[in-house]
PDB file of C-alpha atoms and ligand atoms in Angstrom:
ATOM      1  CA  MET U   1       0.000   0.000   0.000  1.00  0.00           C
ATOM      2  CA  LYS U   2       1.487   3.337  -1.048  1.00  0.00           C
ATOM      3  CA  ILE U   3       1.482   5.763   1.835  1.00  0.00           C
ATOM      4  CA  ASP U   4       2.676   9.111   3.122  1.00  0.00           C
ATOM      5  CA  LEU U   5       2.043   9.425   6.846  1.00  0.00           C
ATOM      6  CA  HIS U   6       3.803  12.691   7.589  1.00  0.00           C
ATOM      7  CA  ILE U   7       2.514  15.751   5.736  1.00  0.00           C
ATOM      8  CA  HIS U   8       1.963  19.276   7.104  1.00  0.00           C
ATOM      9  CA  SER U   9      -1.103  21.396   6.435  1.00  0.00           C
ATOM     10  CA  ALA U  10      -1.250  25.205   6.375  1.00  0.00           C
ATOM     11  CA  LEU U  11      -2.077  25.026  10.078  1.00  0.00           C
ATOM     12  CA  SER U  12       1.625  24.390  10.706  1.00  0.00           C
ATOM     13  CA  PRO U  13       3.336  27.805  10.541  1.00  0.00           C
ATOM     14  CA  CYS U  14       6.096  26.303   8.390  1.00  0.00           C
ATOM     15  CA  GLY U  15       3.573  24.671   6.027  1.00  0.00           C
ATOM     16  CA  SER U  16       2.717  26.503   2.800  1.00  0.00           C
ATOM     17  CA  ASP U  17      -0.625  28.322   2.731  1.00  0.00           C
ATOM     18  CA  ASP U  18      -1.448  26.110  -0.292  1.00  0.00           C
ATOM     19  CA  MET U  19      -1.560  23.065   1.984  1.00  0.00           C
ATOM     20  CA  THR U  20      -5.348  23.151   2.263  1.00  0.00           C
ATOM     21  CA  PRO U  21      -7.371  19.982   2.946  1.00  0.00           C
ATOM     22  CA  ASN U  22      -8.576  19.612  -0.678  1.00  0.00           C
ATOM     23  CA  ASN U  23      -5.175  20.433  -2.168  1.00  0.00           C
ATOM     24  CA  ILE U  24      -3.441  17.872   0.043  1.00  0.00           C
ATOM     25  CA  ILE U  25      -5.955  15.087  -0.604  1.00  0.00           C
ATOM     26  CA  ASN U  26      -6.094  15.786  -4.354  1.00  0.00           C
ATOM     27  CA  MET U  27      -2.309  15.803  -4.610  1.00  0.00           C
ATOM     28  CA  ALA U  28      -2.187  12.494  -2.720  1.00  0.00           C
ATOM     29  CA  LYS U  29      -4.682  11.092  -5.245  1.00  0.00           C
ATOM     30  CA  ILE U  30      -2.559  12.361  -8.169  1.00  0.00           C
ATOM     31  CA  CYS U  31       0.452  10.620  -6.582  1.00  0.00           C
ATOM     32  CA  GLU U  32      -1.696   7.462  -6.334  1.00  0.00           C
ATOM     33  CA  LEU U  33      -1.184   7.223  -2.602  1.00  0.00           C
ATOM     34  CA  GLU U  34      -3.616   4.896  -0.842  1.00  0.00           C
ATOM     35  CA  MET U  35      -3.347   6.182   2.700  1.00  0.00           C
ATOM     36  CA  ILE U  36      -2.084   9.423   4.194  1.00  0.00           C
ATOM     37  CA  SER U  37      -1.813  11.261   7.483  1.00  0.00           C
ATOM     38  CA  VAL U  38      -1.315  14.958   8.097  1.00  0.00           C
ATOM     39  CA  CYS U  39       0.795  15.603  11.193  1.00  0.00           C
ATOM     40  CA  ASP U  40       0.706  19.271  12.103  1.00  0.00           C
ATOM     41  CA  HIS U  41       2.951  20.594  14.850  1.00  0.00           C
ATOM     42  CA  ASN U  42       1.397  20.187  18.299  1.00  0.00           C
ATOM     43  CA  THR U  43      -2.248  20.246  17.176  1.00  0.00           C
ATOM     44  CA  LEU U  44      -4.977  18.036  15.758  1.00  0.00           C
ATOM     45  CA  ALA U  45      -7.373  20.919  15.091  1.00  0.00           C
ATOM     46  CA  GLN U  46      -7.487  20.344  11.301  1.00  0.00           C
ATOM     47  CA  GLN U  47      -7.931  16.571  11.529  1.00  0.00           C
ATOM     48  CA  ALA U  48     -11.731  16.277  11.352  1.00  0.00           C
ATOM     49  CA  VAL U  49     -11.928  18.256   8.098  1.00  0.00           C
ATOM     50  CA  LEU U  50      -8.957  16.416   6.562  1.00  0.00           C
ATOM     51  CA  ALA U  51     -10.595  13.069   7.322  1.00  0.00           C
ATOM     52  CA  GLN U  52     -13.895  14.321   5.929  1.00  0.00           C
ATOM     53  CA  VAL U  53     -12.319  15.443   2.632  1.00  0.00           C
ATOM     54  CA  ALA U  54     -10.268  12.228   2.368  1.00  0.00           C
ATOM     55  CA  ASN U  55     -13.406  10.192   2.949  1.00  0.00           C
ATOM     56  CA  LYS U  56     -15.274  12.098   0.247  1.00  0.00           C
ATOM     57  CA  LEU U  57     -12.468  11.447  -2.246  1.00  0.00           C
ATOM     58  CA  GLU U  58     -12.076   7.812  -1.113  1.00  0.00           C
ATOM     59  CA  LEU U  59      -8.600   8.036   0.328  1.00  0.00           C
ATOM     60  CA  LYS U  60      -7.721   6.236   3.560  1.00  0.00           C
ATOM     61  CA  TYR U  61      -6.881   8.694   6.302  1.00  0.00           C
ATOM     62  CA  VAL U  62      -5.200   8.245   9.689  1.00  0.00           C
ATOM     63  CA  TYR U  63      -5.435  11.023  12.286  1.00  0.00           C
ATOM     64  CA  GLY U  64      -1.967  12.332  13.078  1.00  0.00           C
ATOM     65  CA  VAL U  65       0.107  14.900  14.931  1.00  0.00           C
ATOM     66  CA  GLU U  66       3.787  15.783  15.274  1.00  0.00           C
ATOM     67  CA  VAL U  67       4.523  16.615  18.887  1.00  0.00           C
ATOM     68  CA  GLN U  68       7.631  18.474  20.026  1.00  0.00           C
ATOM     69  CA  SER U  69       8.750  17.219  23.409  1.00  0.00           C
ATOM     70  CA  VAL U  70      10.400  19.304  26.121  1.00  0.00           C
ATOM     71  CA  GLU U  71      13.709  17.852  24.870  1.00  0.00           C
ATOM     72  CA  ASP U  72      12.930  19.333  21.392  1.00  0.00           C
ATOM     73  CA  VAL U  73      12.393  15.835  19.946  1.00  0.00           C
ATOM     74  CA  HIS U  74       9.767  15.381  17.220  1.00  0.00           C
ATOM     75  CA  VAL U  75       7.505  12.375  17.591  1.00  0.00           C
ATOM     76  CA  CYS U  76       4.451  11.534  15.486  1.00  0.00           C
ATOM     77  CA  GLY U  77       1.322  10.063  17.026  1.00  0.00           C
ATOM     78  CA  TYR U  78      -1.354   8.282  14.965  1.00  0.00           C
ATOM     79  CA  PHE U  79      -4.945   7.528  15.911  1.00  0.00           C
ATOM     80  CA  GLN U  80      -7.725   5.521  14.264  1.00  0.00           C
ATOM     81  CA  ASN U  81     -10.591   6.930  16.337  1.00  0.00           C
ATOM     82  CA  TYR U  82     -11.521  10.578  16.228  1.00  0.00           C
ATOM     83  CA  ASN U  83     -12.426  10.617  19.931  1.00  0.00           C
ATOM     84  CA  ASP U  84      -8.941   9.436  20.850  1.00  0.00           C
ATOM     85  CA  ALA U  85      -7.407  12.074  18.580  1.00  0.00           C
ATOM     86  CA  GLN U  86      -9.574  14.741  20.174  1.00  0.00           C
ATOM     87  CA  GLU U  87      -8.748  13.655  23.728  1.00  0.00           C
ATOM     88  CA  PHE U  88      -5.054  13.670  22.881  1.00  0.00           C
ATOM     89  CA  ASP U  89      -5.437  17.173  21.438  1.00  0.00           C
ATOM     90  CA  ILE U  90      -6.940  18.386  24.733  1.00  0.00           C
ATOM     91  CA  TYR U  91      -4.012  16.868  26.651  1.00  0.00           C
ATOM     92  CA  LEU U  92      -1.554  18.481  24.223  1.00  0.00           C
ATOM     93  CA  ARG U  93      -3.147  21.902  24.554  1.00  0.00           C
ATOM     94  CA  LYS U  94      -2.601  21.785  28.317  1.00  0.00           C
ATOM     95  CA  HIS U  95       1.122  21.345  27.702  1.00  0.00           C
ATOM     96  CA  LEU U  96       1.534  24.124  25.175  1.00  0.00           C
ATOM     97  CA  ILE U  97       2.964  27.414  26.463  1.00  0.00           C
ATOM     98  CA  PRO U  98       0.610  30.257  25.367  1.00  0.00           C
ATOM     99  CA  ILE U  99       3.169  32.180  23.326  1.00  0.00           C
ATOM    100  CA  LYS U 100       1.476  34.169  20.569  1.00  0.00           C
ATOM    101  CA  ASN U 101       2.421  33.313  16.999  1.00  0.00           C
ATOM    102  CA  ASP U 102       4.269  36.035  15.085  1.00  0.00           C
ATOM    103  CA  ILE U 103       2.931  35.401  11.571  1.00  0.00           C
ATOM    104  CA  HIS U 104       5.580  37.603   9.971  1.00  0.00           C
ATOM    105  CA  PHE U 105       8.329  35.508  11.490  1.00  0.00           C
ATOM    106  CA  PHE U 106       6.883  31.976  11.661  1.00  0.00           C
ATOM    107  CA  GLY U 107       4.071  32.086   9.080  1.00  0.00           C
ATOM    108  CA  ASN U 108       0.298  31.703   9.119  1.00  0.00           C
ATOM    109  CA  GLN U 109      -1.486  29.008  11.096  1.00  0.00           C
ATOM    110  CA  LEU U 110      -4.642  28.666   9.005  1.00  0.00           C
ATOM    111  CA  LEU U 111      -7.698  26.544   9.728  1.00  0.00           C
ATOM    112  CA  PHE U 112      -9.943  25.535   6.823  1.00  0.00           C
ATOM    113  CA  ASP U 113     -13.400  24.097   6.356  1.00  0.00           C
ATOM    114  CA  GLU U 114     -14.156  21.232   3.940  1.00  0.00           C
ATOM    115  CA  ASN U 115     -14.377  23.723   1.026  1.00  0.00           C
ATOM    116  CA  ASP U 116     -10.923  25.165   1.728  1.00  0.00           C
ATOM    117  CA  GLU U 117     -12.410  28.385   3.089  1.00  0.00           C
ATOM    118  CA  VAL U 118     -10.310  29.891   5.895  1.00  0.00           C
ATOM    119  CA  ILE U 119     -12.377  29.660   9.075  1.00  0.00           C
ATOM    120  CA  GLY U 120      -9.765  30.790  11.546  1.00  0.00           C
ATOM    121  CA  GLN U 121      -6.180  31.240  12.551  1.00  0.00           C
ATOM    122  CA  GLU U 122      -4.508  29.555  15.533  1.00  0.00           C
ATOM    123  CA  ASP U 123      -3.110  32.269  17.816  1.00  0.00           C
ATOM    124  CA  ILE U 124      -0.753  30.202  19.951  1.00  0.00           C
ATOM    125  CA  LEU U 125       2.592  29.419  18.341  1.00  0.00           C
ATOM    126  CA  LEU U 126       2.479  25.763  17.324  1.00  0.00           C
ATOM    127  CA  ILE U 127       6.141  25.286  16.495  1.00  0.00           C
ATOM    128  CA  GLN U 128       7.597  25.217  19.987  1.00  0.00           C
ATOM    129  CA  SER U 129       8.413  22.602  22.600  1.00  0.00           C
ATOM    130  CA  THR U 130       5.573  21.322  24.738  1.00  0.00           C
ATOM    131  CA  THR U 131       6.242  20.978  28.460  1.00  0.00           C
ATOM    132  CA  GLU U 132       6.026  17.175  28.296  1.00  0.00           C
ATOM    133  CA  SER U 133       8.892  14.677  28.108  1.00  0.00           C
ATOM    134  CA  ILE U 134       9.148  12.321  25.157  1.00  0.00           C
ATOM    135  CA  ASN U 135       8.470   9.388  27.523  1.00  0.00           C
ATOM    136  CA  ASN U 136       5.225  10.927  28.750  1.00  0.00           C
ATOM    137  CA  ILE U 137       4.090  11.856  25.239  1.00  0.00           C
ATOM    138  CA  ALA U 138       4.669   8.306  23.984  1.00  0.00           C
ATOM    139  CA  LYS U 139       2.811   6.853  26.984  1.00  0.00           C
ATOM    140  CA  LYS U 140      -0.087   9.234  26.432  1.00  0.00           C
ATOM    141  CA  ILE U 141      -0.378   8.366  22.723  1.00  0.00           C
ATOM    142  CA  HIS U 142      -0.623   4.687  23.685  1.00  0.00           C
ATOM    143  CA  GLU U 143      -3.129   5.478  26.416  1.00  0.00           C
ATOM    144  CA  TYR U 144      -5.364   6.970  23.712  1.00  0.00           C
ATOM    145  CA  HIS U 145      -4.918   3.822  21.556  1.00  0.00           C
ATOM    146  CA  GLY U 146      -2.486   5.491  19.181  1.00  0.00           C
ATOM    147  CA  ILE U 147       0.882   4.456  17.798  1.00  0.00           C
ATOM    148  CA  VAL U 148       4.184   6.277  18.227  1.00  0.00           C
ATOM    149  CA  SER U 149       6.671   7.067  15.491  1.00  0.00           C
ATOM    150  CA  LEU U 150      10.122   8.602  15.964  1.00  0.00           C
ATOM    151  CA  ALA U 151      10.025  11.341  13.331  1.00  0.00           C
ATOM    152  CA  HIS U 152      12.883  11.886  10.837  1.00  0.00           C
ATOM    153  CA  VAL U 153      15.158   9.937  13.138  1.00  0.00           C
ATOM    154  CA  CYS U 154      18.465  10.900  11.489  1.00  0.00           C
ATOM    155  CA  ASP U 155      17.713  14.549  10.712  1.00  0.00           C
ATOM    156  CA  LYS U 156      20.072  17.216  12.007  1.00  0.00           C
ATOM    157  CA  SER U 157      17.324  19.061  13.837  1.00  0.00           C
ATOM    158  CA  ASN U 158      14.624  17.887  16.225  1.00  0.00           C
ATOM    159  CA  SER U 159      15.362  14.194  15.845  1.00  0.00           C
ATOM    160  CA  ILE U 160      15.815  11.920  18.827  1.00  0.00           C
ATOM    161  CA  LEU U 161      19.402  11.147  17.777  1.00  0.00           C
ATOM    162  CA  THR U 162      20.314  14.840  17.584  1.00  0.00           C
ATOM    163  CA  GLN U 163      18.561  15.829  20.796  1.00  0.00           C
ATOM    164  CA  LEU U 164      19.283  12.842  23.056  1.00  0.00           C
ATOM    165  CA  GLY U 165      22.125  11.186  21.177  1.00  0.00           C
ATOM    166  CA  PHE U 166      20.424   7.788  21.291  1.00  0.00           C
ATOM    167  CA  ILE U 167      17.055   6.039  21.543  1.00  0.00           C
ATOM    168  CA  PRO U 168      16.396   5.197  25.211  1.00  0.00           C
ATOM    169  CA  PRO U 169      15.587   1.481  25.619  1.00  0.00           C
ATOM    170  CA  ASN U 170      12.686   2.266  27.976  1.00  0.00           C
ATOM    171  CA  LEU U 171      10.913   4.507  25.435  1.00  0.00           C
ATOM    172  CA  GLU U 172       7.629   3.036  24.168  1.00  0.00           C
ATOM    173  CA  PHE U 173       7.580   3.463  20.385  1.00  0.00           C
ATOM    174  CA  ASP U 174       6.324   1.504  17.381  1.00  0.00           C
ATOM    175  CA  MET U 175       7.696   3.057  14.216  1.00  0.00           C
ATOM    176  CA  ILE U 176      10.915   4.711  13.081  1.00  0.00           C
ATOM    177  CA  GLU U 177      10.870   7.215  10.244  1.00  0.00           C
ATOM    178  CA  ILE U 178      13.912   7.016   7.984  1.00  0.00           C
ATOM    179  CA  LYS U 179      14.876   8.326   4.562  1.00  0.00           C
ATOM    180  CA  ASN U 180      16.844   5.319   3.273  1.00  0.00           C
ATOM    181  CA  ASP U 181      18.265   1.889   4.172  1.00  0.00           C
ATOM    182  CA  LYS U 182      21.568   3.427   5.186  1.00  0.00           C
ATOM    183  CA  GLN U 183      19.818   5.286   8.009  1.00  0.00           C
ATOM    184  CA  LYS U 184      18.150   2.055   9.114  1.00  0.00           C
ATOM    185  CA  GLU U 185      21.532   0.303   9.217  1.00  0.00           C
ATOM    186  CA  MET U 186      23.016   3.151  11.245  1.00  0.00           C
ATOM    187  CA  VAL U 187      20.178   3.145  13.789  1.00  0.00           C
ATOM    188  CA  LEU U 188      20.370  -0.651  14.153  1.00  0.00           C
ATOM    189  CA  LYS U 189      24.123  -0.549  14.582  1.00  0.00           C
ATOM    190  CA  MET U 190      23.711   1.930  17.446  1.00  0.00           C
ATOM    191  CA  HIS U 191      20.735   0.068  18.944  1.00  0.00           C
ATOM    192  CA  PRO U 192      21.050  -3.679  18.299  1.00  0.00           C
ATOM    193  CA  TRP U 193      18.155  -4.297  20.737  1.00  0.00           C
ATOM    194  CA  ILE U 194      15.620  -2.741  18.336  1.00  0.00           C
ATOM    195  CA  LYS U 195      13.554  -5.521  16.817  1.00  0.00           C
ATOM    196  CA  ASP U 196       9.829  -5.210  16.537  1.00  0.00           C
ATOM    197  CA  VAL U 197       9.376  -1.828  14.891  1.00  0.00           C
ATOM    198  CA  LEU U 198       7.932  -0.704  11.605  1.00  0.00           C
ATOM    199  CA  TRP U 199      10.373   1.323   9.498  1.00  0.00           C
ATOM    200  CA  ILE U 200       8.649   3.902   7.327  1.00  0.00           C
ATOM    201  CA  ARG U 201       9.547   6.629   4.870  1.00  0.00           C
ATOM    202  CA  ASN U 202       7.394   9.731   4.727  1.00  0.00           C
ATOM    203  CA  SER U 203       7.786  13.018   2.900  1.00  0.00           C
ATOM    204  CA  ASP U 204       7.354  15.417   5.866  1.00  0.00           C
ATOM    205  CA  ALA U 205       5.995  17.625   3.067  1.00  0.00           C
ATOM    206  CA  HIS U 206       5.469  21.321   3.785  1.00  0.00           C
ATOM    207  CA  TYR U 207       4.718  22.063   0.105  1.00  0.00           C
ATOM    208  CA  LEU U 208       2.316  20.328  -2.283  1.00  0.00           C
ATOM    209  CA  GLN U 209       5.028  19.158  -4.664  1.00  0.00           C
ATOM    210  CA  ASP U 210       6.757  17.177  -1.896  1.00  0.00           C
ATOM    211  CA  ILE U 211       3.771  14.969  -1.050  1.00  0.00           C
ATOM    212  CA  GLY U 212       4.449  11.289  -1.733  1.00  0.00           C
ATOM    213  CA  ILE U 213       8.088  11.729  -2.808  1.00  0.00           C
ATOM    214  CA  TYR U 214       9.074   8.394  -1.242  1.00  0.00           C
ATOM    215  CA  GLU U 215       6.024   6.402  -2.383  1.00  0.00           C
ATOM    216  CA  ASP U 216       6.652   4.185   0.613  1.00  0.00           C
ATOM    217  CA  ASP U 217       5.162   0.717   0.364  1.00  0.00           C
ATOM    218  CA  LEU U 218       3.680  -0.063   3.769  1.00  0.00           C
ATOM    219  CA  ASP U 219       4.132  -3.487   5.354  1.00  0.00           C
ATOM    220  CA  GLU U 220       0.412  -3.875   5.988  1.00  0.00           C
ATOM    221  CA  GLU U 221       0.693  -6.998   8.095  1.00  0.00           C
ATOM    222  CA  LYS U 222       3.062  -5.253  10.474  1.00  0.00           C
ATOM    223  CA  TRP U 223       0.899  -2.107  10.463  1.00  0.00           C
ATOM    224  CA  ASN U 224      -2.243  -4.054  11.420  1.00  0.00           C
ATOM    225  CA  GLU U 225      -0.309  -5.954  14.037  1.00  0.00           C
ATOM    226  CA  LEU U 226       0.747  -2.658  15.644  1.00  0.00           C
ATOM    227  CA  TRP U 227      -2.831  -1.441  15.897  1.00  0.00           C
ATOM    228  CA  ARG U 228      -4.003  -4.688  17.440  1.00  0.00           C
ATOM    229  CA  LYS U 229      -1.690  -3.919  20.372  1.00  0.00           C
ATOM    230  CA  TYR U 230      -3.434  -0.677  21.234  1.00  0.00           C
ATOM    231  CA  LEU U 231      -6.991  -0.655  19.880  1.00  0.00           C
TER     232      LEU U 231
HETATM  233 ZN1   ZN I 301       9.669  17.358  12.548  1.00  0.00          ZN
HETATM  234 ZN1   ZN I 302       7.039  17.313  10.200  1.00  0.00          ZN
END
């Protein structure tokens, strides 16, 4: 199954204003993706509309979010049930410092309806560290029946390897996001204890043209197995 499970909408300040729900879903269709997830920074406020548009255009959608921990580590959480996603969003909001977004510096944080009309703008800066540790965030995602992915694990900024230097053995996670097999080899060399995880490649697209660049073929058996653990 061709997937891209890490895309940003225009709600992320760093995401292009063209990343509207219909644009994202239509681009995913053009790229012949079969399942996607949009993971905005520290919020799930655009998720209901994204799922609605995906449903209308017959594309599988997984609710997602990219959380920034207090250690500046990016971790993606995925949910199958909207209630779980919503509950997690409430938890997240409580751990977000109410710093106002400076749109001229960070960019817009736009909220859209199902027709791509702007219905609001998030005031609190979304691209900042939450007050929660990566361990607590991972636990909370599981508590709400979600799965945990270590985002862009080898990137030079906001990856667990950059921020902590290693993946702690007591961290509860399910997926590792890589860009190529070389990165997988490197992570395994550093952490020979890692066994039962799903390795995935996602675009982390902030612009329409980047959606689906990896055309990752999901190991569906492994994916379903992961969900059985938490649902
Ligand atoms: Zn990130
Ligand atoms: Zn991202």
